[in-house]
CSV table of C-alpha atoms in Angstrom, one decimal:
chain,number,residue,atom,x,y,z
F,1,UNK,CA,-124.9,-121.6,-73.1
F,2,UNK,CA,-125.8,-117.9,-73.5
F,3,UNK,CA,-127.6,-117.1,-76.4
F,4,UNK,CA,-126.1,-114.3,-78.4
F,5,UNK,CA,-127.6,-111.5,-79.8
F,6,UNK,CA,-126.2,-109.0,-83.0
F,7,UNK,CA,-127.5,-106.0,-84.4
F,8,UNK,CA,-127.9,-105.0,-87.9
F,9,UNK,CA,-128.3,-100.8,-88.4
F,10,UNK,CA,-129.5,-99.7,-92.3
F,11,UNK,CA,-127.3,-96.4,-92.7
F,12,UNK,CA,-128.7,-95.9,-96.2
F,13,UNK,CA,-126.7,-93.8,-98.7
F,14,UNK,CA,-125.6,-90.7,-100.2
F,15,UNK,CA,-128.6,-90.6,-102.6
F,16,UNK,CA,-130.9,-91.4,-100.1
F,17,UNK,CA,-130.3,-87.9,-97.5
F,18,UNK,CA,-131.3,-85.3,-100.0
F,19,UNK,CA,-133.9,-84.2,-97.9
F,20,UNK,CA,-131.1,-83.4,-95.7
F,21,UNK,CA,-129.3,-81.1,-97.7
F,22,UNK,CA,-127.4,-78.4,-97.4
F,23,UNK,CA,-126.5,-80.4,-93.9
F,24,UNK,CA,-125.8,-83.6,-95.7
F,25,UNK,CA,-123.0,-82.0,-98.3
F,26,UNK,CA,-120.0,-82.3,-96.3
F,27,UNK,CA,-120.9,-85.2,-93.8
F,28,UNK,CA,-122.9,-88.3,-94.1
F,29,UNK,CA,-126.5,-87.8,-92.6
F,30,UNK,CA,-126.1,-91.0,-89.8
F,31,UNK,CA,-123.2,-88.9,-88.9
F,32,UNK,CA,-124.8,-85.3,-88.5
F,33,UNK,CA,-125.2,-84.6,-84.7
F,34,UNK,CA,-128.2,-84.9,-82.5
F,35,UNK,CA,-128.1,-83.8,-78.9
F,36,UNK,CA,-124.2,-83.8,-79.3
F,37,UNK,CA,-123.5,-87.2,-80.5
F,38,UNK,CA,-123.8,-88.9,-84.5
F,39,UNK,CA,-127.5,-89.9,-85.3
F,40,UNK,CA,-126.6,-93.6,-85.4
F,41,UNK,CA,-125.0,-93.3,-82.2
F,42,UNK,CA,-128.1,-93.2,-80.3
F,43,UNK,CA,-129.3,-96.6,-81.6
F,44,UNK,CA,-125.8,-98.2,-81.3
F,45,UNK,CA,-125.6,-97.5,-77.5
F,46,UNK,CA,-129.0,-98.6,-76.6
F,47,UNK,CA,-127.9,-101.8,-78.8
F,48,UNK,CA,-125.1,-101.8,-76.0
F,49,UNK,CA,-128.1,-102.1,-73.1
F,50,UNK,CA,-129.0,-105.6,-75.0
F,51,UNK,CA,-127.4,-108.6,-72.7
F,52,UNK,CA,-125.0,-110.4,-74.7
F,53,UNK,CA,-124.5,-108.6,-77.0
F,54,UNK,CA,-121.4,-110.0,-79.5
F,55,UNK,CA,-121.2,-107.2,-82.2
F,56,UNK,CA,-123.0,-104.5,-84.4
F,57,UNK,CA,-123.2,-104.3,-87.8
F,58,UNK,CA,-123.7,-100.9,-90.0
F,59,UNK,CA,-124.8,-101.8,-93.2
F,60,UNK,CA,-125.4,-99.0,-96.8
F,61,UNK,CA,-123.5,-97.6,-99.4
F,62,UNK,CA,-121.4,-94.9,-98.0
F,63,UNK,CA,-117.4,-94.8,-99.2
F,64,UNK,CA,-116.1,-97.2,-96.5
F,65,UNK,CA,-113.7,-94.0,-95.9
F,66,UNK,CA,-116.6,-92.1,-94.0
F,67,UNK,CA,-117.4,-94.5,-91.5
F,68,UNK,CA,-113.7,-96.1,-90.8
F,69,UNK,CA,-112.7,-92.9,-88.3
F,70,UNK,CA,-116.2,-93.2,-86.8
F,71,UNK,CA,-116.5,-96.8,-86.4
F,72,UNK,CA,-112.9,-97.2,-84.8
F,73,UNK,CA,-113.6,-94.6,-82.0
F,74,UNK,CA,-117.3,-95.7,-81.0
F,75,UNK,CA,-116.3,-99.8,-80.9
F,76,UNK,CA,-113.4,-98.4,-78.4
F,77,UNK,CA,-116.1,-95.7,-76.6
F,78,UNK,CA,-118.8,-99.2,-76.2
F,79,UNK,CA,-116.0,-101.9,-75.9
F,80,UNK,CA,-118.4,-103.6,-78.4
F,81,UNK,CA,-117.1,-104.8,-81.9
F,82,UNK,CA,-119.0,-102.2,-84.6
F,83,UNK,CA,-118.3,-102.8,-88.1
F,84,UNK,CA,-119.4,-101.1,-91.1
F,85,UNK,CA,-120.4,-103.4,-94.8
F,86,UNK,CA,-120.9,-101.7,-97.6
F,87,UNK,CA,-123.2,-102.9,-99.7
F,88,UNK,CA,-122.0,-103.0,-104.2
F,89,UNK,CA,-125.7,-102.0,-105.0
F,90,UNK,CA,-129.1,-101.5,-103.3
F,91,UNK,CA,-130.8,-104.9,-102.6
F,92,UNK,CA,-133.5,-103.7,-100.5
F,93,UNK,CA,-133.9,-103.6,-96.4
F,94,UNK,CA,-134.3,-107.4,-96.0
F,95,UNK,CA,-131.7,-108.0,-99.2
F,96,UNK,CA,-129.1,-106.4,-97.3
F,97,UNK,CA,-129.3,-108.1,-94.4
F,98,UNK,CA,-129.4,-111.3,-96.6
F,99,UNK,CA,-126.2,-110.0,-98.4
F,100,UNK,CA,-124.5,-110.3,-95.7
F,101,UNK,CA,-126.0,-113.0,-93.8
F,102,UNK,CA,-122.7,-115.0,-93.5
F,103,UNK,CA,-121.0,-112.1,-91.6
F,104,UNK,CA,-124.0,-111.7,-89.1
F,105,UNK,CA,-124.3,-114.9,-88.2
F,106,UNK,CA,-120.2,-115.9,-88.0
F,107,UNK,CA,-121.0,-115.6,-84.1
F,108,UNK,CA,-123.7,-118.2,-84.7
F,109,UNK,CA,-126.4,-115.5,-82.8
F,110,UNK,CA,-130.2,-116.6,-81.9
F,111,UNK,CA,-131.1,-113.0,-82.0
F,112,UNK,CA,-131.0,-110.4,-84.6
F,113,UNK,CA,-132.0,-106.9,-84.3
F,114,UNK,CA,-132.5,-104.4,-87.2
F,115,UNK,CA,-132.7,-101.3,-87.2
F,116,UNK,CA,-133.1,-98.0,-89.1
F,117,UNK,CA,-130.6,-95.3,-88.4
F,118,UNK,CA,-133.2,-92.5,-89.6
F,119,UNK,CA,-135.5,-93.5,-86.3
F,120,UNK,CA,-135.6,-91.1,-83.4
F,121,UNK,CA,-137.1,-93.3,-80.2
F,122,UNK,CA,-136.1,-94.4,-77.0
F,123,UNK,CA,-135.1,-97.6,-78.4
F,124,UNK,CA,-136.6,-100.4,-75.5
F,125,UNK,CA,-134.5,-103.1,-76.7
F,126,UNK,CA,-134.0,-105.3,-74.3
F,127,UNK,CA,-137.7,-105.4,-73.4
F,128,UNK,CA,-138.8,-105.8,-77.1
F,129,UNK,CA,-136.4,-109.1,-77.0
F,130,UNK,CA,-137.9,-110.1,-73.6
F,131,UNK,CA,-141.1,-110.3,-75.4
F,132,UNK,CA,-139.9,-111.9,-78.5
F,133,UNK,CA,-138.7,-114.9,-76.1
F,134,UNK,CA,-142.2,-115.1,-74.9
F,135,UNK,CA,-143.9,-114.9,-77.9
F,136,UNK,CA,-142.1,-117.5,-79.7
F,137,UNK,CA,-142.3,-116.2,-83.1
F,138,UNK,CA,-139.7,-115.5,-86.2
F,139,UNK,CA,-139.8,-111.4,-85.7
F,140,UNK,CA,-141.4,-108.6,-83.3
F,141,UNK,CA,-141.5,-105.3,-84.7
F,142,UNK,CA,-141.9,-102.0,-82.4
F,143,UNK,CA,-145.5,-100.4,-83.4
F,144,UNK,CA,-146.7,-97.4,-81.9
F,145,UNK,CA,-150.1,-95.3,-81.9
F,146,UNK,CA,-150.2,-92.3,-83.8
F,147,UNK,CA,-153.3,-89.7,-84.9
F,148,UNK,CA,-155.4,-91.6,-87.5
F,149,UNK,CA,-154.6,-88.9,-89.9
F,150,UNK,CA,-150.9,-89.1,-89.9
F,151,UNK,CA,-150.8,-92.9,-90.3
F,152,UNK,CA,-151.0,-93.4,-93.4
F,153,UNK,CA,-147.2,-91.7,-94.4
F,154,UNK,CA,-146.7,-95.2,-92.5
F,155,UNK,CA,-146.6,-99.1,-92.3
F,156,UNK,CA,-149.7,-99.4,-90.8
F,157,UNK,CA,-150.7,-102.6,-89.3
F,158,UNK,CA,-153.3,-104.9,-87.2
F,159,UNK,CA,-152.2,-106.7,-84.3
F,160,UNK,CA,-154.4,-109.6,-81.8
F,161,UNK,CA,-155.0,-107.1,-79.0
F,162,UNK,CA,-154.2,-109.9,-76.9
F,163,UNK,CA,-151.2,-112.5,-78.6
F,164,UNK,CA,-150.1,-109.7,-79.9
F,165,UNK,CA,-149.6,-111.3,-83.0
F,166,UNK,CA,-149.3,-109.4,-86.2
F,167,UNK,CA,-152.5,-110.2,-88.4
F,168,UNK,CA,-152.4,-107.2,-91.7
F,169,UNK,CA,-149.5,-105.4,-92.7
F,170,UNK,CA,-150.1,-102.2,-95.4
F,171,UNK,CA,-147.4,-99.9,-96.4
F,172,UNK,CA,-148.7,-96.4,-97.0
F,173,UNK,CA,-152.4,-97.4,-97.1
F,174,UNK,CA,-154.4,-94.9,-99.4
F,175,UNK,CA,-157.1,-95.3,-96.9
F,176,UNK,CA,-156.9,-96.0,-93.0
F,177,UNK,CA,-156.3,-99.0,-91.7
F,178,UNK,CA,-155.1,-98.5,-88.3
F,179,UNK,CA,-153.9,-96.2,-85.5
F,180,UNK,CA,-150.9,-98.2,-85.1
F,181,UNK,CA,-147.6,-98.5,-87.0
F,182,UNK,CA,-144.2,-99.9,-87.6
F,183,UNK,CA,-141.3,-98.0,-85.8
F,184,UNK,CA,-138.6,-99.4,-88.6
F,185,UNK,CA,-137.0,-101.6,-85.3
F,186,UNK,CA,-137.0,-104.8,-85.2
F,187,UNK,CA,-135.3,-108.7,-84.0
F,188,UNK,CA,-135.6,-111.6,-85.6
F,189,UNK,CA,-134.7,-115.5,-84.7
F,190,UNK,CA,-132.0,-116.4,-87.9
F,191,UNK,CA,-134.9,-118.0,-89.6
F,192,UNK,CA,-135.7,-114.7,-90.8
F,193,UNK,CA,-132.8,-115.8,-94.0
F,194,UNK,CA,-134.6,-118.5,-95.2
F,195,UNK,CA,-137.7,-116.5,-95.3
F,196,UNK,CA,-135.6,-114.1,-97.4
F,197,UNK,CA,-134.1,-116.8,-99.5
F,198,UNK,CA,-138.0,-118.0,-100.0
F,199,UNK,CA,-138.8,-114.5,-101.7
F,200,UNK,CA,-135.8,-114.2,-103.7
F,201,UNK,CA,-136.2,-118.4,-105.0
F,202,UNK,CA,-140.0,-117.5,-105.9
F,203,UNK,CA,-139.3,-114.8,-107.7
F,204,UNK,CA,-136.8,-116.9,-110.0
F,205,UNK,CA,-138.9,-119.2,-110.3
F,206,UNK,CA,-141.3,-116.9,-111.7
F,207,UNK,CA,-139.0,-115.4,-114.1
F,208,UNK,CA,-138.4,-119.3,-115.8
F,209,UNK,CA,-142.1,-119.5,-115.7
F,210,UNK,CA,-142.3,-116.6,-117.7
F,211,UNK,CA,-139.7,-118.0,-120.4
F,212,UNK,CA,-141.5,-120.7,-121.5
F,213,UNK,CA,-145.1,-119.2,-121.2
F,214,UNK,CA,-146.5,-115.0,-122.4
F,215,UNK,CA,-149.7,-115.9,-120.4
F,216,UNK,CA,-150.5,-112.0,-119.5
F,217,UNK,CA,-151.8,-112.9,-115.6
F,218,UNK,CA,-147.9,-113.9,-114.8
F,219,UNK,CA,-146.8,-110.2,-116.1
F,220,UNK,CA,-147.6,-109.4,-112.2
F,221,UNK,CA,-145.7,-106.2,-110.4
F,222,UNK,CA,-142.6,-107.9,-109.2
F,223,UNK,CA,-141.4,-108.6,-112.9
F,224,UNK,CA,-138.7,-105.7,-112.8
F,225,UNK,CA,-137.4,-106.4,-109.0
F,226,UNK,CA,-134.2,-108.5,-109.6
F,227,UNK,CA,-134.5,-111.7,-107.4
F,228,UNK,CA,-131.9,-110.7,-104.8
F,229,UNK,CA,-133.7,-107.2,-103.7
F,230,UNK,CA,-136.0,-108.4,-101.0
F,231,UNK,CA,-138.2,-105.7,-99.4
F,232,UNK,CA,-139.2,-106.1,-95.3
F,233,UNK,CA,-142.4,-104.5,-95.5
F,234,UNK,CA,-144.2,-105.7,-98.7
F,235,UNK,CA,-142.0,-109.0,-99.3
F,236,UNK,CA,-141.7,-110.0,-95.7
F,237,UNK,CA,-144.0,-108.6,-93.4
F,238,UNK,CA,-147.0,-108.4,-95.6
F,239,UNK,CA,-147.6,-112.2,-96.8
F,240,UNK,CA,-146.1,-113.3,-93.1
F,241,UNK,CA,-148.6,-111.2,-91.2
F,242,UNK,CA,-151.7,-114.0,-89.8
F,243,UNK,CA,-149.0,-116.7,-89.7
F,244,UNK,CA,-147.9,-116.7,-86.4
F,245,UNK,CA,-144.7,-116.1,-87.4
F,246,UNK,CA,-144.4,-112.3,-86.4
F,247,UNK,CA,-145.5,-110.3,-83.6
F,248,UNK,CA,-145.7,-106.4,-82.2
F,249,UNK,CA,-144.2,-104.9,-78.9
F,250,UNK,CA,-146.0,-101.3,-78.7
F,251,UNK,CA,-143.9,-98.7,-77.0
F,252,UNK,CA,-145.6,-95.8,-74.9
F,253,UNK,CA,-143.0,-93.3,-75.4
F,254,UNK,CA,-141.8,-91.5,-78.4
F,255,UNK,CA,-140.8,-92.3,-81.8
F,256,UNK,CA,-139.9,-90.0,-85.4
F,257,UNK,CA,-138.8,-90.3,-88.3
F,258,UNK,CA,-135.6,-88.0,-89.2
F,259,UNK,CA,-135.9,-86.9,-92.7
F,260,UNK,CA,-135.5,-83.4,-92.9
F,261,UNK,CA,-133.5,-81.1,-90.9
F,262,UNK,CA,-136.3,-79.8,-89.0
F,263,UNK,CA,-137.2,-83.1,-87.8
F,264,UNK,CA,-133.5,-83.5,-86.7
F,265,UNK,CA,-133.9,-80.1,-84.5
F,266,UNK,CA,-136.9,-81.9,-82.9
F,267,UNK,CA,-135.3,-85.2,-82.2
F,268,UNK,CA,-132.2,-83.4,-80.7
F,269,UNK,CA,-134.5,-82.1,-78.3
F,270,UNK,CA,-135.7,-85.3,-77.7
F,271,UNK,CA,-132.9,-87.5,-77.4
F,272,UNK,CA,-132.1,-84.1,-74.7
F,273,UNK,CA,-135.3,-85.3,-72.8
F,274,UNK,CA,-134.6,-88.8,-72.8
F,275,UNK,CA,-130.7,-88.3,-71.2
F,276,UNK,CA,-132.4,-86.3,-68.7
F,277,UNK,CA,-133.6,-90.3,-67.7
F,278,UNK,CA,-130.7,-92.2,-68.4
F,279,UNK,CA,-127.7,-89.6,-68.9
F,280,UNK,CA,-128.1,-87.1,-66.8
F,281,UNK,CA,-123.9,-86.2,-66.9
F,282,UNK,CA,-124.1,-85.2,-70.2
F,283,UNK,CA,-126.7,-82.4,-70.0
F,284,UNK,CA,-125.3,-79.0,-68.8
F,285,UNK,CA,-126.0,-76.7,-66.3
F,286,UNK,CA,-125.3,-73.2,-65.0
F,287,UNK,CA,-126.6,-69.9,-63.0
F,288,UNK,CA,-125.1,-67.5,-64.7
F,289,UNK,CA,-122.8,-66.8,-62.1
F,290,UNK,CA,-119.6,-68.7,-63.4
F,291,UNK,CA,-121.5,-70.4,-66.0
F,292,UNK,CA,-123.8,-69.2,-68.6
F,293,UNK,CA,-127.5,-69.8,-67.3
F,294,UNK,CA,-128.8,-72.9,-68.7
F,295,UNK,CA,-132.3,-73.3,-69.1
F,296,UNK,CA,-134.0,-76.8,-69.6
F,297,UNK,CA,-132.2,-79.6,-71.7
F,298,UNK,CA,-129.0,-78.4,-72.9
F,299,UNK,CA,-125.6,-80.0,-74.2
F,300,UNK,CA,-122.4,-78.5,-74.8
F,301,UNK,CA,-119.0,-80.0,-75.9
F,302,UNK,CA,-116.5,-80.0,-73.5
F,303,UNK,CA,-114.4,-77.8,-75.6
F,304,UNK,CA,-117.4,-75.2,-76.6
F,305,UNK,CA,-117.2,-72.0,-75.0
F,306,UNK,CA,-119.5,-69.9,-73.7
F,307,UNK,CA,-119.6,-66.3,-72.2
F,308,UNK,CA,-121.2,-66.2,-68.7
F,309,UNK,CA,-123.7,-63.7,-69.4
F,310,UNK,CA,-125.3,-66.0,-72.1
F,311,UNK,CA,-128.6,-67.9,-71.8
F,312,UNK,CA,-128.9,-71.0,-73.4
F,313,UNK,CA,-131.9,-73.1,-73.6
F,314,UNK,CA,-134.0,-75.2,-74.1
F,315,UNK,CA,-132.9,-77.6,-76.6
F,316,UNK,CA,-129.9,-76.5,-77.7
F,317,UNK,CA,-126.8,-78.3,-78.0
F,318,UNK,CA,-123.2,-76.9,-79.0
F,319,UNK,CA,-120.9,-78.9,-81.2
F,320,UNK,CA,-116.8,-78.6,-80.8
F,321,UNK,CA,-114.8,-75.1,-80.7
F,322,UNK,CA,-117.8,-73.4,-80.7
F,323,UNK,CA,-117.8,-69.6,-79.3
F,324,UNK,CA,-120.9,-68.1,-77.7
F,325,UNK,CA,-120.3,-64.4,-76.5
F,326,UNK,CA,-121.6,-61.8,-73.9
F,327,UNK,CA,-125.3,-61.2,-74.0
F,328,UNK,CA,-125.8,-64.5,-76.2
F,329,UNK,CA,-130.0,-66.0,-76.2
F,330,UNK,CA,-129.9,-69.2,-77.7
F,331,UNK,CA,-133.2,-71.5,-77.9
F,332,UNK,CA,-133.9,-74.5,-79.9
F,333,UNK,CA,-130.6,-75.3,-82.1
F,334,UNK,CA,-128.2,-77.2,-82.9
F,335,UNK,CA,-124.7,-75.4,-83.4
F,336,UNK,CA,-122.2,-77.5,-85.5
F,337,UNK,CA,-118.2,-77.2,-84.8
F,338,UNK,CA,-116.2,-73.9,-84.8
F,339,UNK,CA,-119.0,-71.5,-85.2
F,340,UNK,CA,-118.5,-68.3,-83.7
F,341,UNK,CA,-122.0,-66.3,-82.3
F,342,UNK,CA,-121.0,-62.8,-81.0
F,343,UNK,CA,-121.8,-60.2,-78.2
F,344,UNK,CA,-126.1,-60.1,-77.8
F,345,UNK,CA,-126.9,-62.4,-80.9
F,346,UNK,CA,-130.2,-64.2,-80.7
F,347,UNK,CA,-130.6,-68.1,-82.5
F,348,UNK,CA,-133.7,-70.1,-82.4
F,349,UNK,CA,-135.2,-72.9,-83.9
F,350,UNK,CA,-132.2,-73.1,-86.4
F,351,UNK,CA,-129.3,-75.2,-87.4
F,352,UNK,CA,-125.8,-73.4,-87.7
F,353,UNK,CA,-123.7,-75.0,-90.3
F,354,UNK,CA,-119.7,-75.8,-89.4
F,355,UNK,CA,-116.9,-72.6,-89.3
F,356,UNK,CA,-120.1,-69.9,-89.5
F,357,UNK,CA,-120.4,-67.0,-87.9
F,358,UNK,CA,-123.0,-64.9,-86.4
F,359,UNK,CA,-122.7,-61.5,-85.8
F,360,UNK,CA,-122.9,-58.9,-83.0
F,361,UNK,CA,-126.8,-58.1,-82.3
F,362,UNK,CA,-127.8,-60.6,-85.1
F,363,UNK,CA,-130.7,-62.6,-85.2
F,364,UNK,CA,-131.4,-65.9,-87.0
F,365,UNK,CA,-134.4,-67.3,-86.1
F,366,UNK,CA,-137.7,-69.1,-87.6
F,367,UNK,CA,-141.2,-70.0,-86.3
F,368,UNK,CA,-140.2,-73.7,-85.1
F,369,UNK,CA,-142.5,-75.6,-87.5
F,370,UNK,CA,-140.5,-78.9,-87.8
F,371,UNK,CA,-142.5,-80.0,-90.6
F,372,UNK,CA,-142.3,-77.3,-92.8
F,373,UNK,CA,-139.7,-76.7,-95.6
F,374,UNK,CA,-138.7,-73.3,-94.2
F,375,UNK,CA,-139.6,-73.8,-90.9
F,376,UNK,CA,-136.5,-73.7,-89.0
F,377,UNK,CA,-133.1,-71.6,-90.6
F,378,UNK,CA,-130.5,-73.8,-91.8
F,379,UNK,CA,-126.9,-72.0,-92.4
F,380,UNK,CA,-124.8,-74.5,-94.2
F,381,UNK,CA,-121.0,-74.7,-93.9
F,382,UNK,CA,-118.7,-71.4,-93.4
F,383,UNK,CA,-121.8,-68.6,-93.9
F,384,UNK,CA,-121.2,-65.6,-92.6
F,385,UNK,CA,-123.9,-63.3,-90.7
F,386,UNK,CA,-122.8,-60.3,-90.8
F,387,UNK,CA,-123.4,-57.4,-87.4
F,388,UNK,CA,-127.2,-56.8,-87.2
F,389,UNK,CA,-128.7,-59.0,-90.0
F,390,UNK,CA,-131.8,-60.5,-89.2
F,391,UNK,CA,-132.2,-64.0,-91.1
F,392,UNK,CA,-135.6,-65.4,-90.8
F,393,UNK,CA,-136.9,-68.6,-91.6
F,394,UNK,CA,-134.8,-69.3,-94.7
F,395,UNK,CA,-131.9,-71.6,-95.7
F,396,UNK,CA,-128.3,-70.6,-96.7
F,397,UNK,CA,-126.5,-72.7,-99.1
F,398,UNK,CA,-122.3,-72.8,-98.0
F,399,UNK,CA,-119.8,-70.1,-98.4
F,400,UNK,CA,-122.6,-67.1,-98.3
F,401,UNK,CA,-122.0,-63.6,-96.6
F,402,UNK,CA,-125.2,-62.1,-95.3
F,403,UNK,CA,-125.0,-58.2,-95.1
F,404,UNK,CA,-128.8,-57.7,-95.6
F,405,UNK,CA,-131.7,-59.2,-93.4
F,406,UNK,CA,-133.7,-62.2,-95.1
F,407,UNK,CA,-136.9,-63.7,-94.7
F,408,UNK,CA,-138.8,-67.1,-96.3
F,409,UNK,CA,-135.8,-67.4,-98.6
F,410,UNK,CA,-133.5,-69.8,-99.8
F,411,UNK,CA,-130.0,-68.0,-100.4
F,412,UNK,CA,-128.0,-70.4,-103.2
């Protein structure tokens, strides 16, 4: 009997991208683009690389209406079952996979893998459940090493350098713990409901306690959770950690977290880098002879077109309909559908919202630092750069006309 396996990937909600606006107005943030396809598309097909793989589950609190259009054409694109749940209110990253625990297991899987949509990696699923087999446990977790100064904006954790095992989980330590921390992905044996079911039946049972008695020590800091929102990290994977019970595959090559825009422009590039690996047919390429020259990891819809005298690259990718004219230098963006960049306009490190336009010998443009607020250019929906405007490192809410050059501004 093959064992089956199902995955489980957290798509969050409309409250939860704000980070991500003006990008995140008119289109759900697991949706938005990166190197060409939806974010949650790049977990979903390396989901697909999983053997046995019955069916994949989006779970958050989008309008079911958002994902329906989406969901239909990738199950068809994978010939894999992909269905979206939404949940009626938050319940937290475990509680939602309890919610609907009845749904992921109707194919009776051993394995269940959850992910977070928001991760940028190169996803090494099949070898993370490889090791999970081996080590016999109730979850792995994907962990990777990062500077000791950025891990504590993490789940940092200690692991037996040679089971493997995890022994201490922290989220967000205030001081360091460790080099190494969770990557957000993760598969579990089914067992991982009852350990669910454990948290939520504790805390009840704390709550009656509380009825009959005021003793102060029981006013402790889970008094306001409601007993069906179940954390991973603190209600989980914190009290499980030295049990034996959950373990850590470290992966050697890249991981982010996509919370901002810039970070999106960087993970683009790297999801680029990675098809340059494993799909090579979708990156373009060209001389400038009867294509544009291409230079490094690019991608460009099959409907996109672009003026052979242009030079695109590296990292950029063109969405549908877009036009990219004579003289063209494009570096570091993403370009969303039906935008429209004229004769010897420059873009880099920016994002170019839907139906803009860019005009002749225009520059938008910012100094690449992913991390800061006003480090790349975002134009939102249907702005309008107008012939020689120079837009640096600002953002531009929908709708705008530009007819004056900007810098280190946000245009509402």
């Amino acid at each position: 009997m093959e064992e089956k396996v199902v995955a489980v990937i957290m798509v969050g909600g409309p409250t939860k991208g704000t980070r991500f606006r003006p990008l995140s107005f008119n289109t759900p943030k697991p949706l938005f683009p990166l190197a060409g396809q939806a974010m949650v598309h790049h977990p979903i097909s390396a989901c697909k690389r999983i053997p046995n793989l019955a069916q994949i589950f989006l779970v958050g609190f989008y309008e079911e209406r958002e994902f329906a259009l989406y969901v239909s054409s990738i199950s068809n694109e994978l010939k894999v079952p992909v269905r979206y749940l939404r949940e009626d209110k938050p319940h937290g990253s475990a509680g939602g996979l309890y919610y609907y625990r009845d749904i992921i297991m109707e194919d009776s899987p051993s394995y269940i893998f959850l992910l977070n949509c928001d991760v940028c990696c190169s996803f090494p699923l099949p070898d993370m459940l490889e090791a999970h087999k081996g080590y016999g446990g109730m979850g792995t977790m994907l962990v990777i090493k990062v500077s000791a100064e950025s891990a504590n904006q993490f789940g940092e954790l200690v692991a037996d350098p040679t089971t493997k095992e995890l022994l201490h989980y922290t989220e967000k330590p205030e001081t360091f713990v460790s080099d190494l921390i969770n990557c957000g992905v993760y598969v579990f044996t089914p067992d991982i409901f009852t350990a669910i079911q454990d948290v939520s039946t504790h805390r009840e049972g704390r709550a009656n306690l509380r009825r009959i008695s005021s003793f102060e020590a029981l006013q402790s800091a889970t008094r306001t959770l409601p007993t069906d929102f179940v954390r991973l990290d603190q209600d989980i994977l914190s009290p499980l950690a030295g049990k034996k019970q959950l373990y850590t595959y470290e992966t050697m090559d890249f991981w982010e977290q996509i919370k901002t825009p810039g970070m999106s422009l960087k993970c683009s590039g790297l999801y680029l880098s990675q098809f340059r690996i494993n799909s090579a047919h979708l990156l373009a390429t060209g001389d400038g002879t009867k294509n544009a020259t291409v230079v490094g990891d690019v991608y460009v819809h099959p409907s996109a077109k672009v003026h052979p005298t242009a030079k695109i690259g590296p990292n950029v990718s063109l969405s549908a309909n877009v036009r990219v004219g004579a003289g063209v230098r494009l570096i570091s963006c993403i370009v969303l559908d039906d935008v429209e960049i004229k004769e010897n306009a420059v873009v880099i490190h920016a994002i170019v919202g839907w139906k803009s336009s860019i005009g002749k010998w225009s520059r938008v443009q910012a100094d690449g630092d992913y991390n800061a607020k006003l480090g790349i250019t975002i134009l939102g929906e249907e702005v309008t750069v107008e012939d020689e405007v120079v837009v640096i490192n600002s953002i531009v809410l929908p709708n705008k006309t530009l007819n004056v050059s900007v810098q280190e501004e946000i245009i509402l």
